[in-house]
Amino acid sequence: DTAVSQTPKYLVTQMGNDKSIKCEQNLGHDTMYWYKQDSKKFLKIMFSYNNKELIINETVPNRFSPKSPDKAHLNLHINSLELGDSAVYFCASSQRLAGGTGELFFGEGSRLTVL
Amino acid sequence: QQPVQSPQAVILREGEDAVINCSSSKALYSVHWYRQKHGEAPVFLMILLKGGEQKGHDKISASFNEKKQQSSLYLTASQLSYSGTYFCGTANFGNEKLTFGTGTRLTIIP
């Protein structure tokens, strides 16, 4: 059983399109995150939800909209895709907030390529 | 503020030791270490919460110097399986957001 699973693993799309990435965790964690890893391998936090409530919202274009229907799911929708959105997007979860004692469990990542 | 890691990359022969440093410009509440193998997700290694705390994980250990606002990861007698990119993650007092460092790419050769 995969603890944190993301779909799809690969997306290739044209500029201007809209796409979604889904994430589910079966660890019973309260907190979920989206991280973006660019071509230079920098891992940057985008959003964090705790029990369906948005708690971290970094400076991310509002073309990115996260949604958490329940605490086991966190989806990411991206409108009007741009070339610079190409990256690997990681979903993660933790029992407690990661900045404290929360160990992050990452999904396998979703590689988005915008042409 | 993104913590800075050094070195950016290091190549070792199997059995050699390595030290990876992580520095922050702000007072730290916690330091986390993760390893990411090529094409895979980052995997948790350890968390350090107290100044001066040291933790070990097999032959991988870490220290946390609160005064210097830095942490170091020590890899002893490196194995081929240690290859990957190591990230520190830091959280500051009053802000529980975890910010990852610039990464250190470690390559172990036979």
XYZ file of C-alpha atoms in Angstrom:
225
model
C 0.000 0.000 0.000
C 1.470 3.321 -1.068
C 1.389 5.796 1.819
C 1.191 8.963 -0.279
C 0.085 8.504 -3.858
C -0.115 11.069 -6.633
C -1.701 10.898 -10.047
C -0.724 11.314 -12.742
C 3.016 10.674 -12.540
C 3.650 12.416 -15.841
C 1.831 15.225 -17.608
C 2.827 16.733 -20.918
C 0.661 19.593 -22.066
C 0.566 22.752 -24.120
C 0.893 26.271 -22.784
C -2.443 27.751 -21.834
C -4.058 24.456 -20.875
C -5.453 23.595 -17.444
C -4.355 20.508 -15.536
C -4.925 18.860 -12.170
C -2.825 16.631 -9.962
C -4.422 14.503 -7.290
C -2.915 13.316 -4.024
C -4.128 10.863 -1.428
C -2.534 9.677 1.798
C -3.541 6.656 3.854
C -1.370 7.444 6.872
C -4.077 9.192 8.838
C -2.047 12.414 8.883
C -3.632 15.777 9.578
C -1.388 17.921 7.400
C -0.729 17.793 3.670
C 1.517 19.841 1.414
C 2.409 20.654 -2.144
C 6.074 21.216 -2.975
C 7.534 22.243 -6.311
C 10.959 21.028 -7.399
C 12.392 22.917 -10.351
C 15.139 21.984 -12.774
C 17.776 23.144 -10.287
C 16.337 20.694 -7.759
C 15.195 23.418 -5.355
C 12.302 22.144 -3.244
C 9.864 24.967 -2.502
C 6.726 24.752 -0.468
C 3.609 25.982 -2.195
C 0.688 25.151 0.071
C -0.122 23.368 3.272
C -3.464 22.196 4.621
C -4.233 21.069 8.126
C -7.500 19.202 8.484
C -8.803 20.717 5.257
C -7.858 24.236 6.314
C -5.276 26.207 4.325
C -2.442 27.161 6.679
C 0.470 27.930 4.376
C 0.054 29.771 1.098
C 3.369 30.828 -0.342
C 3.796 33.453 -3.021
C 2.335 31.323 -5.745
C 0.468 32.683 -8.785
C -3.261 32.459 -8.297
C -3.379 30.213 -11.351
C -2.541 27.509 -8.809
C -5.486 26.474 -6.685
C -5.293 23.726 -4.098
C -8.351 21.930 -2.813
C -8.700 19.566 0.104
C -12.046 17.743 0.088
C -11.038 15.844 3.229
C -7.889 15.443 5.263
C -6.737 12.445 3.238
C -6.828 14.258 -0.099
C -5.150 17.339 -1.482
C -5.484 18.240 -5.128
C -3.732 20.896 -7.164
C -5.342 22.589 -10.134
C -3.304 24.769 -12.439
C -4.909 27.160 -14.909
C -3.381 28.685 -18.017
C -0.156 26.723 -17.800
C 3.098 28.524 -18.575
C 6.520 27.212 -19.573
C 7.877 28.104 -16.139
C 5.399 25.758 -14.506
C 7.401 22.803 -15.781
C 8.680 21.019 -12.683
C 8.145 18.021 -10.485
C 5.320 18.559 -8.019
C 5.507 16.593 -4.804
C 2.655 15.998 -2.449
C 3.583 15.250 1.154
C 1.894 14.611 4.456
C 2.870 14.741 8.115
C 1.240 13.984 11.424
C 2.283 17.344 12.836
C 3.391 20.527 11.138
C 6.675 19.862 9.365
C 8.394 22.872 10.854
C 8.206 21.352 14.292
C 8.534 17.651 14.764
C 6.620 16.568 11.717
C 8.370 14.091 9.483
C 7.340 14.568 5.871
C 6.222 11.585 3.813
C 6.463 12.396 0.126
C 4.570 11.015 -2.811
C 6.490 9.849 -5.887
C 6.054 13.173 -7.611
C 4.232 14.340 -10.723
C 6.459 15.560 -13.519
C 4.762 18.342 -15.429
C 6.165 19.391 -18.808
C 4.653 22.426 -20.497
C 5.425 22.789 -24.194
C 14.816 32.532 3.864
C 16.336 29.503 2.192
C 19.165 27.851 4.166
C 22.456 27.511 2.351
C 24.156 24.154 2.062
C 27.799 23.435 1.395
C 29.358 21.915 -0.512
C 27.034 21.950 -3.514
C 28.433 18.639 -4.685
C 30.939 16.083 -3.497
C 32.382 12.896 -4.940
C 33.722 10.247 -2.602
C 35.142 6.798 -2.863
C 33.345 4.070 -0.969
C 34.470 4.074 2.649
C 35.358 7.758 2.819
C 33.685 10.253 5.131
C 31.720 13.368 4.237
C 30.339 16.395 6.016
C 27.468 18.477 4.674
C 26.731 21.836 6.238
C 23.501 23.789 6.441
C 23.416 27.446 7.513
C 20.562 29.805 8.188
C 20.499 33.575 8.552
C 17.787 33.302 11.228
C 17.483 31.570 14.588
C 16.443 27.988 14.087
C 13.757 26.008 15.857
C 14.406 22.737 14.095
C 16.574 21.205 11.420
C 15.518 18.270 9.288
C 17.605 16.164 6.926
C 16.318 14.346 3.847
C 17.941 12.326 1.094
C 16.631 12.183 -2.456
C 17.866 9.587 -4.903
C 17.699 10.379 -8.578
C 14.165 10.195 -9.903
C 12.699 9.454 -6.488
C 10.999 11.337 -3.687
C 12.923 12.800 -0.746
C 13.140 10.458 2.215
C 13.371 11.549 5.826
C 16.625 10.930 7.704
C 16.325 12.781 10.995
C 15.091 15.827 12.902
C 17.119 17.858 15.381
C 15.212 20.043 17.791
C 17.552 21.225 20.475
C 20.686 23.228 20.275
C 23.670 20.954 20.472
C 21.577 17.901 19.786
C 23.181 15.115 17.871
C 21.401 12.225 16.298
C 22.539 9.120 14.516
C 21.053 6.896 11.890
C 23.265 3.912 11.052
C 26.514 5.601 9.995
C 24.816 8.908 9.308
C 24.658 11.421 12.134
C 23.958 15.110 12.511
C 24.588 17.965 14.907
C 22.733 21.188 15.516
C 24.574 24.307 16.653
C 21.888 26.743 17.684
C 24.269 29.639 18.300
C 25.826 29.378 14.890
C 22.409 28.736 13.313
C 23.734 25.749 11.502
C 23.621 21.998 11.285
C 26.038 19.448 9.892
C 25.358 15.994 8.519
C 28.125 13.421 8.903
C 28.367 10.365 6.673
C 30.892 7.865 7.934
C 32.459 5.082 5.872
C 30.170 5.945 2.974
C 28.413 3.226 1.043
C 27.234 3.242 -2.570
C 23.678 3.485 -1.283
C 24.437 6.898 0.233
C 24.533 8.513 -3.197
C 21.863 11.128 -3.749
C 21.033 14.727 -3.023
C 20.857 15.701 0.624
C 18.559 18.481 1.728
C 18.385 20.195 5.048
C 15.078 21.731 6.010
C 14.848 24.470 8.590
C 12.073 26.044 10.592
C 12.399 29.302 12.464
C 10.895 30.277 15.785
C 7.349 31.496 15.350
C 7.102 30.062 11.858
C 6.535 26.365 11.528
C 7.009 26.327 7.787
C 9.814 24.010 6.712
C 12.130 25.583 4.154
C 14.508 23.334 2.279
C 18.122 24.183 1.589
C 19.905 24.387 -1.712
C 20.857 20.706 -1.680
C 24.154 18.809 -1.756
C 24.704 16.186 -4.410
C 26.717 13.267 -3.079
C 28.209 10.716 -5.445
C 29.880 7.600 -4.074
C 32.117 5.682 -6.453
C 33.479 2.160 -5.926
